mmCIF file of C-alpha atoms in Angstrom:
data_model
loop_
_atom_site.group_PDB
_atom_site.id
_atom_site.type_symbol
_atom_site.label_atom_id
_atom_site.label_comp_id
_atom_site.label_asym_id
_atom_site.label_seq_id
_atom_site.Cartn_x
_atom_site.Cartn_y
_atom_site.Cartn_z
ATOM 1 C CA MET A 12 -77.738 -11.497 24.364
ATOM 2 C CA SER A 13 -77.926 -13.872 21.393
ATOM 3 C CA TRP A 14 -78.215 -12.624 17.879
ATOM 4 C CA ASN A 15 -81.923 -13.467 17.578
ATOM 5 C CA GLU A 16 -83.017 -12.056 20.922
ATOM 6 C CA PRO A 17 -84.849 -8.735 20.854
ATOM 7 C CA GLY A 18 -83.031 -5.733 22.371
ATOM 8 C CA ARG A 19 -84.347 -2.704 24.164
ATOM 9 C CA GLY A 20 -87.654 -1.357 23.059
ATOM 10 C CA ASN A 21 -88.508 -4.678 21.533
ATOM 11 C CA ARG A 22 -85.946 -4.093 18.697
ATOM 12 C CA ASP A 23 -83.682 -6.659 17.179
ATOM 13 C CA PRO A 24 -79.959 -6.146 16.615
ATOM 14 C CA TRP A 25 -80.550 -5.591 12.824
ATOM 15 C CA GLY A 26 -82.495 -2.415 13.368
ATOM 16 C CA GLY A 27 -85.922 -3.994 13.095
ATOM 17 C CA SER A 28 -88.807 -3.464 15.489
ATOM 18 C CA GLY A 29 -91.472 -5.662 16.761
ATOM 19 C CA ASN A 30 -91.438 -9.146 15.500
ATOM 20 C CA GLN A 31 -89.723 -8.296 12.074
ATOM 21 C CA GLY A 32 -87.049 -10.754 10.924
ATOM 22 C CA PRO A 33 -83.565 -9.929 9.608
ATOM 23 C CA PRO A 34 -83.443 -7.709 6.454
ATOM 24 C CA ASP A 35 -83.044 -9.253 3.053
ATOM 25 C CA LEU A 36 -79.437 -9.120 1.842
ATOM 26 C CA ASP A 37 -80.475 -8.706 -1.777
ATOM 27 C CA GLU A 38 -82.601 -5.721 -0.845
ATOM 28 C CA VAL A 39 -79.653 -4.029 0.832
ATOM 29 C CA ILE A 40 -77.439 -4.505 -2.228
ATOM 30 C CA LYS A 41 -80.105 -3.093 -4.508
ATOM 31 C CA ASN A 42 -80.559 -0.055 -2.288
ATOM 32 C CA VAL A 43 -76.773 0.677 -2.311
ATOM 33 C CA LYS A 44 -76.621 0.165 -6.079
ATOM 34 C CA GLY A 45 -79.481 2.528 -6.544
ATOM 35 C CA LYS A 46 -77.852 5.249 -4.466
ATOM 36 C CA PHE A 47 -74.594 5.063 -6.479
ATOM 37 C CA GLY A 48 -76.577 5.041 -9.714
ATOM 38 C CA GLY A 49 -78.371 8.234 -8.706
ATOM 39 C CA LEU A 50 -75.044 9.986 -8.335
ATOM 40 C CA PHE A 51 -74.334 9.454 -12.067
ATOM 41 C CA GLY A 52 -77.838 10.402 -13.218
ATOM 42 C CA GLY A 53 -78.986 6.876 -14.149
ATOM 43 C CA LYS A 54 -82.093 4.981 -13.216
ATOM 44 C CA GLY A 55 -82.297 3.018 -10.021
ATOM 45 C CA GLY A 56 -82.303 -0.753 -9.945
ATOM 46 C CA SER A 57 -85.550 -2.745 -9.649
ATOM 47 C CA GLY A 58 -86.916 -3.559 -6.214
ATOM 48 C CA GLY A 59 -87.649 -6.901 -4.864
ATOM 49 C CA ASN A 60 -91.183 -6.855 -6.328
ATOM 50 C CA GLY A 61 -90.538 -4.421 -9.169
ATOM 51 C CA ASP A 62 -90.933 -4.937 -12.900
ATOM 52 C CA SER A 63 -88.285 -5.616 -15.494
ATOM 53 C CA GLN A 64 -87.825 -1.845 -16.236
ATOM 54 C CA GLY A 65 -85.899 -1.332 -13.026
ATOM 55 C CA ASN A 66 -88.748 0.388 -11.149
ATOM 56 C CA SER A 67 -89.655 -0.692 -7.713
ATOM 57 C CA GLY A 68 -92.930 -2.353 -7.013
ATOM 58 C CA ASP A 69 -94.476 0.884 -5.765
ATOM 59 C CA GLY A 70 -92.732 3.095 -8.455
ATOM 60 C CA SER A 71 -90.694 5.079 -5.880
ATOM 61 C CA GLY A 72 -87.237 3.234 -6.014
ATOM 62 C CA PRO A 73 -83.876 5.046 -6.625
ATOM 63 C CA PRO A 74 -82.601 5.426 -10.172
ATOM 64 C CA GLY A 75 -79.944 2.982 -11.512
ATOM 65 C CA VAL A 76 -76.682 3.449 -13.552
ATOM 66 C CA SER A 77 -75.556 1.675 -16.677
ATOM 67 C CA GLY A 78 -72.176 -0.010 -17.086
ATOM 68 C CA THR A 79 -71.504 1.907 -20.352
ATOM 69 C CA ALA A 80 -71.549 5.265 -18.604
ATOM 70 C CA ILE A 81 -69.143 4.078 -15.931
ATOM 71 C CA GLY A 82 -66.766 2.751 -18.560
ATOM 72 C CA ALA A 83 -66.876 6.018 -20.571
ATOM 73 C CA ILE A 84 -66.122 8.028 -17.473
ATOM 74 C CA ILE A 85 -63.208 5.838 -16.525
ATOM 75 C CA GLY A 86 -61.870 6.007 -20.111
ATOM 76 C CA VAL A 87 -61.982 9.805 -20.188
ATOM 77 C CA ALA A 88 -60.279 9.968 -16.836
ATOM 78 C CA VAL A 89 -57.504 7.648 -18.125
ATOM 79 C CA LEU A 90 -57.085 9.723 -21.298
ATOM 80 C CA VAL A 91 -56.762 12.961 -19.288
ATOM 81 C CA TRP A 92 -54.255 11.314 -16.990
ATOM 82 C CA LEU A 93 -52.154 10.074 -19.940
ATOM 83 C CA ALA A 94 -52.360 13.466 -21.682
ATOM 84 C CA SER A 95 -50.849 15.090 -18.619
ATOM 85 C CA GLY A 96 -47.551 13.359 -19.497
ATOM 86 C CA ILE A 97 -47.018 15.534 -22.580
ATOM 87 C CA TYR A 98 -44.371 18.249 -22.070
ATOM 88 C CA ILE A 99 -42.241 20.562 -24.279
ATOM 89 C CA VAL A 100 -38.587 21.380 -23.823
ATOM 90 C CA ASP A 101 -37.616 24.928 -24.985
ATOM 91 C CA GLU A 102 -34.563 25.716 -27.085
ATOM 92 C CA GLY A 103 -31.393 25.882 -24.972
ATOM 93 C CA TRP A 104 -32.898 23.614 -22.287
ATOM 94 C CA ARG A 105 -32.720 19.882 -21.562
ATOM 95 C CA GLY A 106 -35.367 17.728 -19.968
ATOM 96 C CA ILE A 107 -34.387 15.205 -17.222
ATOM 97 C CA GLU A 108 -36.997 12.397 -17.089
ATOM 98 C CA LYS A 109 -37.415 10.461 -13.882
ATOM 99 C CA ARG A 110 -39.155 7.119 -13.187
ATOM 100 C CA PHE A 111 -40.247 6.941 -9.567
ATOM 101 C CA GLY A 112 -37.623 9.556 -8.782
ATOM 102 C CA ALA A 113 -34.712 7.773 -10.502
ATOM 103 C CA TYR A 114 -32.982 9.074 -13.651
ATOM 104 C CA HIS A 115 -34.410 7.676 -16.886
ATOM 105 C CA GLN A 116 -33.138 9.805 -19.834
ATOM 106 C CA THR A 117 -32.215 13.320 -21.049
ATOM 107 C CA THR A 118 -34.473 14.819 -23.707
ATOM 108 C CA MET A 119 -33.642 17.447 -26.307
ATOM 109 C CA PRO A 120 -35.680 20.518 -27.208
ATOM 110 C CA GLY A 121 -39.125 19.748 -28.641
ATOM 111 C CA PRO A 122 -42.333 17.922 -27.579
ATOM 112 C CA HIS A 123 -42.030 14.705 -25.536
ATOM 113 C CA TRP A 124 -44.147 12.319 -23.478
ATOM 114 C CA ARG A 125 -43.511 10.676 -20.155
ATOM 115 C CA PRO A 126 -45.621 8.563 -17.915
ATOM 116 C CA PRO A 127 -47.727 10.895 -15.806
ATOM 117 C CA ARG A 128 -47.402 11.371 -12.094
ATOM 118 C CA PRO A 129 -46.749 9.633 -9.806
ATOM 119 C CA ILE A 130 -44.859 7.280 -12.193
ATOM 120 C CA GLY A 131 -42.823 9.782 -14.101
ATOM 121 C CA THR A 132 -41.688 13.399 -13.633
ATOM 122 C CA VAL A 133 -39.515 15.785 -15.660
ATOM 123 C CA GLU A 134 -37.114 18.531 -14.632
ATOM 124 C CA ARG A 135 -35.958 21.194 -17.138
ATOM 125 C CA VAL A 136 -32.387 22.525 -17.003
ATOM 126 C CA ASN A 137 -31.022 25.538 -18.919
ATOM 127 C CA VAL A 138 -27.702 24.530 -20.539
ATOM 128 C CA GLU A 139 -27.048 27.736 -22.531
ATOM 129 C CA GLU A 140 -27.312 30.261 -19.715
ATOM 130 C CA VAL A 141 -23.957 31.620 -18.517
ATOM 131 C CA ARG A 142 -24.197 31.724 -14.767
ATOM 132 C CA VAL A 143 -22.009 33.819 -12.460
ATOM 133 C CA SER A 144 -20.657 32.906 -9.045
ATOM 134 C CA GLU A 145 -19.256 35.769 -6.982
ATOM 135 C CA VAL A 146 -16.587 35.422 -4.319
ATOM 136 C CA GLY A 147 -15.833 38.317 -1.989
ATOM 137 C CA TYR A 148 -18.831 40.438 -3.024
ATOM 138 C CA GLN A 149 -22.504 40.272 -3.940
ATOM 139 C CA THR A 150 -24.291 42.172 -6.689
ATOM 140 C CA GLY A 151 -27.654 43.573 -5.803
ATOM 141 C CA GLY A 152 -30.293 45.481 -7.676
ATOM 142 C CA GLY A 153 -29.110 48.355 -9.844
ATOM 143 C CA ASP A 154 -25.555 46.964 -10.171
ATOM 144 C CA ARG A 155 -24.867 47.694 -6.505
ATOM 145 C CA ARG A 156 -22.071 45.672 -4.994
ATOM 146 C CA ARG A 157 -21.897 44.672 -1.411
ATOM 147 C CA HIS A 158 -18.544 43.694 0.035
ATOM 148 C CA VAL A 159 -18.385 40.354 1.834
ATOM 149 C CA PRO A 160 -15.252 40.375 4.106
ATOM 150 C CA ARG A 161 -15.744 36.816 5.212
ATOM 151 C CA GLU A 162 -15.069 35.624 1.645
ATOM 152 C CA ALA A 163 -12.726 38.371 0.439
ATOM 153 C CA LEU A 164 -10.022 38.569 3.128
ATOM 154 C CA MET A 165 -7.221 36.007 2.454
ATOM 155 C CA LEU A 166 -3.778 35.275 3.844
ATOM 156 C CA THR A 167 -0.756 35.397 1.570
ATOM 157 C CA GLN A 168 2.539 33.483 1.706
ATOM 158 C CA ASP A 169 4.351 36.305 3.593
ATOM 159 C CA GLU A 170 1.591 36.392 6.246
ATOM 160 C CA ASN A 171 -0.144 39.484 4.955
ATOM 161 C CA ILE A 172 -3.849 39.933 4.310
ATOM 162 C CA VAL A 173 -5.299 40.970 0.942
ATOM 163 C CA ASP A 174 -8.863 41.670 -0.139
ATOM 164 C CA VAL A 175 -9.696 39.638 -3.275
ATOM 165 C CA GLN A 176 -12.939 39.776 -5.304
ATOM 166 C CA LEU A 177 -13.445 37.160 -8.007
ATOM 167 C CA ALA A 178 -16.185 36.290 -10.490
ATOM 168 C CA VAL A 179 -16.630 32.873 -12.109
ATOM 169 C CA GLN A 180 -18.710 32.332 -15.242
ATOM 170 C CA TYR A 181 -19.905 28.734 -15.850
ATOM 171 C CA GLN A 182 -22.488 26.678 -17.730
ATOM 172 C CA VAL A 183 -24.287 23.346 -17.195
ATOM 173 C CA GLU A 184 -22.468 20.757 -19.297
ATOM 174 C CA ASP A 185 -24.172 17.523 -18.113
ATOM 175 C CA PRO A 186 -27.744 18.085 -16.929
ATOM 176 C CA ALA A 187 -28.070 14.636 -15.398
ATOM 177 C CA LYS A 188 -25.049 15.085 -13.156
ATOM 178 C CA TYR A 189 -26.130 18.609 -12.373
ATOM 179 C CA VAL A 190 -29.572 17.350 -11.132
ATOM 180 C CA PHE A 191 -28.631 14.107 -9.376
ATOM 181 C CA ASN A 192 -25.022 14.289 -8.077
ATOM 182 C CA PHE A 193 -25.360 17.386 -5.825
ATOM 183 C CA ARG A 194 -28.136 18.848 -3.816
ATOM 184 C CA ASP A 195 -26.983 22.438 -4.615
ATOM 185 C CA PRO A 196 -24.246 22.331 -7.338
ATOM 186 C CA ASP A 197 -24.116 26.136 -7.692
ATOM 187 C CA GLN A 198 -23.282 26.597 -4.016
ATOM 188 C CA SER A 199 -20.769 23.764 -4.277
ATOM 189 C CA LEU A 200 -19.049 25.519 -7.158
ATOM 190 C CA LYS A 201 -18.803 28.732 -5.113
ATOM 191 C CA ASP A 202 -17.345 26.878 -2.129
ATOM 192 C CA VAL A 203 -14.757 25.143 -4.335
ATOM 193 C CA THR A 204 -13.910 28.467 -5.979
ATOM 194 C CA GLU A 205 -13.226 30.110 -2.648
ATOM 195 C CA SER A 206 -11.061 27.183 -1.576
ATOM 196 C CA ALA A 207 -9.051 27.206 -4.859
ATOM 197 C CA LEU A 208 -8.606 30.991 -4.615
ATOM 198 C CA ARG A 209 -7.335 30.793 -1.040
ATOM 199 C CA GLU A 210 -4.882 28.049 -2.016
ATOM 200 C CA THR A 211 -3.563 30.087 -4.948
ATOM 201 C CA VAL A 212 -3.192 33.330 -2.970
ATOM 202 C CA GLY A 213 -1.664 31.473 0.013
ATOM 203 C CA LYS A 214 1.241 30.287 -2.206
ATOM 204 C CA ARG A 215 2.216 33.797 -3.420
ATOM 205 C CA ARG A 216 3.539 36.920 -1.853
ATOM 206 C CA MET A 217 1.378 39.954 -1.320
ATOM 207 C CA ASP A 218 3.354 42.270 -3.629
ATOM 208 C CA PHE A 219 3.015 39.773 -6.449
ATOM 209 C CA VAL A 220 -0.711 39.386 -5.959
ATOM 210 C CA LEU A 221 -1.287 43.165 -5.877
ATOM 211 C CA THR A 222 0.769 44.001 -8.964
ATOM 212 C CA GLU A 223 1.692 41.681 -11.841
ATOM 213 C CA GLY A 224 0.308 38.476 -10.428
ATOM 214 C CA ARG A 225 -3.444 39.110 -10.906
ATOM 215 C CA THR A 226 -3.647 37.245 -14.233
ATOM 216 C CA GLU A 227 -1.617 34.335 -12.938
ATOM 217 C CA VAL A 228 -3.814 34.039 -9.815
ATOM 218 C CA ALA A 229 -6.976 33.979 -12.008
ATOM 219 C CA GLN A 230 -5.539 31.327 -14.365
ATOM 220 C CA GLU A 231 -4.339 29.077 -11.505
ATOM 221 C CA THR A 232 -7.690 29.371 -9.759
ATOM 222 C CA ARG A 233 -9.498 28.403 -12.965
ATOM 223 C CA ARG A 234 -7.279 25.327 -13.375
ATOM 224 C CA LEU A 235 -7.887 24.138 -9.855
ATOM 225 C CA LEU A 236 -11.622 24.799 -10.116
ATOM 226 C CA SER A 237 -12.011 22.977 -13.429
ATOM 227 C CA GLU A 238 -10.184 19.929 -12.089
ATOM 228 C CA ALA A 239 -12.351 19.879 -9.009
ATOM 229 C CA MET A 240 -15.592 20.189 -10.967
ATOM 230 C CA GLU A 241 -14.569 17.334 -13.229
ATOM 231 C CA THR A 242 -13.523 15.133 -10.270
ATOM 232 C CA TYR A 243 -16.685 15.768 -8.285
ATOM 233 C CA GLY A 244 -18.967 15.236 -11.302
ATOM 234 C CA THR A 245 -21.065 18.322 -10.797
ATOM 235 C CA GLY A 246 -21.901 18.585 -14.489
ATOM 236 C CA LEU A 247 -20.666 22.188 -14.593
ATOM 237 C CA ARG A 248 -18.099 23.668 -17.033
ATOM 238 C CA VAL A 249 -16.026 26.736 -16.061
ATOM 239 C CA VAL A 250 -16.096 29.341 -18.808
ATOM 240 C CA SER A 251 -13.873 32.019 -17.315
ATOM 241 C CA VAL A 252 -12.449 33.320 -14.026
ATOM 242 C CA ASP A 253 -12.153 37.104 -13.820
ATOM 243 C CA MET A 254 -10.354 38.991 -11.107
ATOM 244 C CA GLN A 255 -12.584 41.912 -10.127
ATOM 245 C CA ASP A 256 -10.484 43.669 -7.527
ATOM 246 C CA VAL A 257 -7.366 42.990 -5.403
ATOM 247 C CA GLN A 258 -6.335 45.477 -2.753
ATOM 248 C CA PRO A 259 -4.980 45.613 0.782
ATOM 249 C CA PRO A 260 -7.408 45.784 3.720
ATOM 250 C CA GLU A 261 -9.207 49.052 4.126
ATOM 251 C CA GLU A 262 -7.450 49.896 7.395
ATOM 252 C CA VAL A 263 -3.993 50.070 5.728
ATOM 253 C CA GLN A 264 -5.024 50.927 2.217
ATOM 254 C CA SER A 265 -3.570 54.494 2.200
ATOM 255 C CA ALA A 266 -0.122 53.233 3.241
ATOM 256 C CA PHE A 267 -0.229 50.563 0.572
ATOM 257 C CA GLU A 268 -1.179 53.089 -2.078
ATOM 258 C CA ASP A 269 1.906 55.124 -1.227
ATOM 259 C CA ALA A 270 4.008 51.991 -1.429
ATOM 260 C CA ILE A 271 2.467 51.100 -4.780
ATOM 261 C CA MET A 272 3.169 54.530 -6.187
ATOM 262 C CA ALA A 273 6.769 54.316 -5.094
ATOM 263 C CA ARG A 274 7.038 50.886 -6.707
ATOM 264 C CA GLU A 275 5.535 52.185 -9.888
ATOM 265 C CA ASP A 276 8.010 55.076 -9.995
ATOM 266 C CA GLU A 277 10.829 52.616 -9.500
ATOM 267 C CA GLN A 278 9.579 50.462 -12.335
ATOM 268 C CA ARG A 279 9.161 53.540 -14.565
ATOM 269 C CA LYS A 280 12.769 54.593 -13.925
ATOM 270 C CA ILE A 281 13.949 51.027 -14.703
ATOM 271 C CA ASN A 282 11.989 51.037 -17.915
ATOM 272 C CA GLN A 283 13.467 54.385 -18.950
ATOM 273 C CA ALA A 284 16.963 53.177 -18.200
ATOM 274 C CA ASN A 285 16.354 50.006 -20.179
ATOM 275 C CA ALA A 286 15.023 52.025 -23.096
ATOM 276 C CA TYR A 287 18.123 54.226 -23.054
ATOM 277 C CA ARG A 288 20.379 51.212 -22.875
ATOM 278 C CA ASN A 289 18.574 49.559 -25.749
ATOM 279 C CA GLU A 290 19.045 52.704 -27.788
ATOM 280 C CA VAL A 291 22.706 53.442 -27.030
ATOM 281 C CA ILE A 292 24.199 49.955 -27.002
ATOM 282 C CA PRO A 293 22.960 48.944 -30.505
ATOM 283 C CA ARG A 294 24.203 52.273 -31.944
ATOM 284 C CA ALA A 295 27.617 51.825 -30.300
ATOM 285 C CA GLN A 296 27.784 48.268 -31.497
ATOM 286 C CA GLY A 297 26.981 49.325 -35.008
ATOM 287 C CA GLU A 298 29.614 52.094 -34.891
ATOM 288 C CA ALA A 299 32.208 49.671 -33.648
ATOM 289 C CA ALA A 300 31.304 47.160 -36.355
ATOM 290 C CA ARG A 301 31.612 49.933 -38.983
ATOM 291 C CA VAL A 302 35.053 50.925 -37.697
ATOM 292 C CA ARG A 303 36.193 47.344 -37.703
ATOM 293 C CA GLU A 304 34.948 46.908 -41.273
ATOM 294 C CA GLU A 305 36.697 50.067 -42.427
ATOM 295 C CA ALA A 306 39.922 49.001 -40.764
ATOM 296 C CA GLN A 307 39.667 45.620 -42.321
ATOM 297 C CA GLY A 308 39.089 47.143 -45.754
ATOM 298 C CA TYR A 309 41.971 49.600 -45.356
ATOM 299 C CA ARG A 310 44.264 46.805 -44.251
ATOM 300 C CA GLU A 311 43.308 44.723 -47.314
ATOM 301 C CA GLN A 312 43.701 47.755 -49.577
ATOM 302 C CA VAL A 313 47.211 48.606 -48.252
ATOM 303 C CA VAL A 314 48.305 45.029 -48.420
ATOM 304 C CA ALA A 315 47.012 44.707 -51.933
ATOM 305 C CA GLU A 316 48.691 47.912 -53.030
ATOM 306 C CA ALA A 317 51.980 46.894 -51.408
ATOM 307 C CA GLU A 318 51.859 43.478 -53.057
ATOM 308 C CA GLY A 319 51.018 45.153 -56.400
ATOM 309 C CA GLU A 320 53.900 47.636 -56.070
ATOM 310 C CA SER A 321 56.245 44.861 -55.075
ATOM 311 C CA ALA A 322 55.187 42.727 -58.036
ATOM 312 C CA ARG A 323 55.579 45.754 -60.402
ATOM 313 C CA PHE A 324 58.996 46.535 -59.017
ATOM 314 C CA LEU A 325 60.132 43.006 -59.398
ATOM 315 C CA ALA A 326 58.822 42.933 -62.987
ATOM 316 C CA VAL A 327 60.721 46.162 -63.786
ATOM 317 C CA LEU A 328 63.820 44.772 -62.152
ATOM 318 C CA ARG A 329 63.768 41.737 -64.332
ATOM 319 C CA GLU A 330 63.378 43.970 -67.410
ATOM 320 C CA TYR A 331 66.187 46.213 -66.184
ATOM 321 C CA GLU A 332 68.548 43.283 -65.722
ATOM 322 C CA GLN A 333 67.907 42.228 -69.313
ATOM 323 C CA ALA A 334 68.044 45.724 -70.915
ATOM 324 C CA PRO A 335 69.181 48.461 -68.520
ATOM 325 C CA GLU A 336 69.378 51.344 -71.007
ATOM 326 C CA VAL A 337 65.966 50.674 -72.563
ATOM 327 C CA THR A 338 64.355 50.238 -69.228
ATOM 328 C CA ARG A 339 65.889 53.453 -67.900
ATOM 329 C CA THR A 340 64.687 55.439 -70.863
ATOM 330 C CA ARG A 341 61.200 54.037 -70.637
ATOM 331 C CA LEU A 342 60.988 54.864 -66.968
ATOM 332 C CA TYR A 343 62.119 58.410 -67.666
ATOM 333 C CA LEU A 344 59.558 58.953 -70.462
ATOM 334 C CA ASN A 345 56.754 57.548 -68.328
ATOM 335 C CA THR A 346 57.648 59.774 -65.449
ATOM 336 C CA VAL A 347 57.817 62.923 -67.569
ATOM 337 C CA SER A 348 54.575 62.053 -69.360
ATOM 338 C CA ASP A 349 52.833 61.556 -66.036
ATOM 339 C CA ILE A 350 54.179 64.877 -64.715
ATOM 340 C CA TYR A 351 53.293 66.917 -67.836
ATOM 341 C CA SER A 352 49.800 65.421 -68.057
ATOM 342 C CA ARG A 353 48.903 67.109 -64.736
ATOM 343 C CA SER A 354 50.604 70.404 -65.402
ATOM 344 C CA GLN A 355 48.792 73.586 -66.505
ATOM 345 C CA LYS A 356 51.900 75.144 -68.008
ATOM 346 C CA VAL A 357 53.254 74.902 -71.553
ATOM 347 C CA TYR A 358 56.895 73.833 -71.844
ATOM 348 C CA MET A 359 58.768 74.435 -75.159
ATOM 349 C CA THR A 360 62.404 73.847 -76.107
ATOM 350 C CA GLY A 361 64.577 75.763 -78.579
ATOM 351 C CA ASP A 362 64.826 79.456 -79.401
ATOM 352 C CA ALA A 363 61.934 81.802 -78.863
ATOM 353 C CA ALA A 364 61.978 82.782 -82.521
ATOM 354 C CA ASP A 365 61.319 79.182 -83.500
ATOM 355 C CA SER A 366 58.449 78.747 -81.091
ATOM 356 C CA LEU A 367 54.944 78.418 -82.383
ATOM 357 C CA LEU A 368 51.949 80.325 -81.221
ATOM 358 C CA TYR A 369 49.992 78.314 -78.630
ATOM 359 C CA LEU A 370 46.339 78.986 -77.884
ATOM 360 C CA PRO A 371 45.357 77.533 -74.455
ATOM 361 C CA LEU A 372 41.833 76.509 -75.166
ATOM 362 C CA ASP A 373 41.429 74.721 -71.842
ATOM 363 C CA ARG A 374 42.544 77.753 -69.873
ATOM 364 C CA MET A 375 40.241 79.900 -71.939
ATOM 365 C CA GLY A 376 37.337 77.665 -70.929
ATOM 366 C CA ASP A 377 38.383 78.078 -67.308
ATOM 367 C CA ARG A 378 38.508 81.837 -67.719
ATOM 368 C CA GLN A 379 35.026 81.916 -69.265
ATOM 369 C CA SER A 380 33.749 79.869 -66.322
ATOM 370 C CA ARG A 381 35.400 82.332 -63.966
ATOM 371 C CA ASN A 382 33.823 85.286 -65.803
ATOM 372 C CA HIS A 383 30.386 83.724 -65.393
ATOM 373 C CA ALA A 384 31.106 83.173 -61.679
ATOM 374 C CA GLU A 385 32.132 86.816 -61.362
ATOM 375 C CA ARG A 386 28.933 87.981 -62.941
ATOM 376 C CA ASP A 387 26.982 85.801 -60.458
ATOM 377 C CA THR A 388 29.032 86.439 -57.325
ATOM 378 C CA GLY A 389 31.147 89.546 -58.135
ATOM 379 C CA PRO A 390 34.758 89.950 -59.234
ATOM 380 C CA LEU A 391 37.385 87.749 -57.693
ATOM 381 C CA ASP A 392 39.977 89.243 -55.397
ATOM 382 C CA PRO A 393 43.357 89.465 -57.238
ATOM 383 C CA ASP A 394 45.194 88.450 -54.089
ATOM 384 C CA ILE A 395 43.148 85.320 -53.848
ATOM 385 C CA LEU A 396 43.801 84.587 -57.500
ATOM 386 C CA ASP A 397 47.527 85.061 -57.061
ATOM 387 C CA ARG A 398 47.508 82.760 -54.050
ATOM 388 C CA ARG A 399 45.720 80.109 -56.060
ATOM 389 C CA LEU A 400 48.231 80.360 -58.910
ATOM 390 C CA THR A 401 51.157 80.265 -56.434
ATOM 391 C CA THR A 402 49.697 77.168 -54.836
ATOM 392 C CA GLN A 403 49.318 75.506 -58.204
ATOM 393 C CA ASP A 404 52.955 76.324 -59.021
ATOM 394 C CA ARG A 405 54.040 74.957 -55.664
ATOM 395 C CA GLN A 406 52.221 71.673 -56.356
ATOM 396 C CA GLN A 407 54.143 71.049 -59.589
ATOM 397 C CA PRO A 408 56.896 68.385 -59.307
ATOM 398 C CA SER A 409 60.372 69.704 -58.952
ATOM 399 C CA GLY A 410 61.632 67.505 -61.739
ATOM 400 C CA SER A 411 59.538 69.455 -64.300
ATOM 401 C CA ARG A 412 61.553 72.608 -63.559
ATOM 402 C CA SER A 413 65.063 71.184 -63.261
ATOM 403 C CA ARG A 414 65.177 68.643 -66.163
ATOM 404 C CA GLY A 415 67.443 69.913 -69.020
ATOM 405 C CA ASP A 416 67.296 73.478 -70.266
ATOM 406 C CA LEU A 417 63.539 73.742 -70.542
ATOM 407 C CA ARG A 418 61.932 77.156 -70.581
ATOM 408 C CA SER A 419 58.493 77.868 -69.358
ATOM 409 C CA ARG A 420 55.879 80.376 -70.463
ATOM 410 C CA GLU A 421 52.523 81.125 -68.982
ATOM 411 C CA ALA A 422 49.761 79.923 -71.281
ATOM 412 C CA TYR A 423 47.648 83.079 -71.295
#
């Protein structure tokens, strides 16, 4: 059927009936424009025979819309779309701006603007929060800890198994690397931590890990973890690595506790022995040094006295060779003077009738002191006093009693 042949029911292909011709194209455009204008509340366009006010010829045409209203609506929509690009970054956070999903820049705390979606997006990252990654256990609500054997059980150098629980504290150092380099950087840090811990424990014996090696294991794990995070570019910084618990497996824990107690007793005994040694040896060394110093001083004293006596004897010998009689007399007088100066007896020569009365003032002072002592402590025993006097007589030089015809009297 050709385009101008009538169809069924005497209708043409354009929807007309009877002998009507094809519809007017201008009329169709005006009808569509009028329908759209009615949606915005404007007046419809003028019909084919309408007047210049936009009404149809019969006054029943659809209302039209003005171009100013359409422009205002579009402008408001654009403003709302642009305003949706304003965002605020809180203190302690960083904003990661993206352009069509690619990194654009990192923004600091404060208000910022980015192109709205779908052109630009922003992701906020907390850089001040100290995050915790747990290996060997999981912390639940109410500080409850759940043991994770798959992560905690590790093999040592001497082929023993230990149960290690470790906590890593870390922060976001580079937000851009944290967002773009890894899909899940927190899980990556935990995996690397477990690997570094297993490497560290695997290079050490079980006894060392269970006792004095806890700090060393934590420090070595932190070093390996920090190097890996820097190499991988995760944007994370390790703050600390804390060893939570190290113990043997639960099945053999009682036997290990007994072994640890025995080891601690051994160490305690060793410490006590070392303390005793550190106390005795310095004292003995000091005593030995004192004895050596005293011996050295005595040797120098004896040598000096001997040299002095020798020099004095040689000097006297030279004088004796020059004047024997004078030197002999002087030696005698010096000896007698030295002996009498220490004696408590009075020696007089000549007849008793010619002797003078001698008052021993020094002995009187000694007797007064003895009287005071007797008043304080009681009278002295005469036997003790006689023994003292006999001892004093015995201590006198023999030369003082045999020289010449000297006579002695007690000075009382």
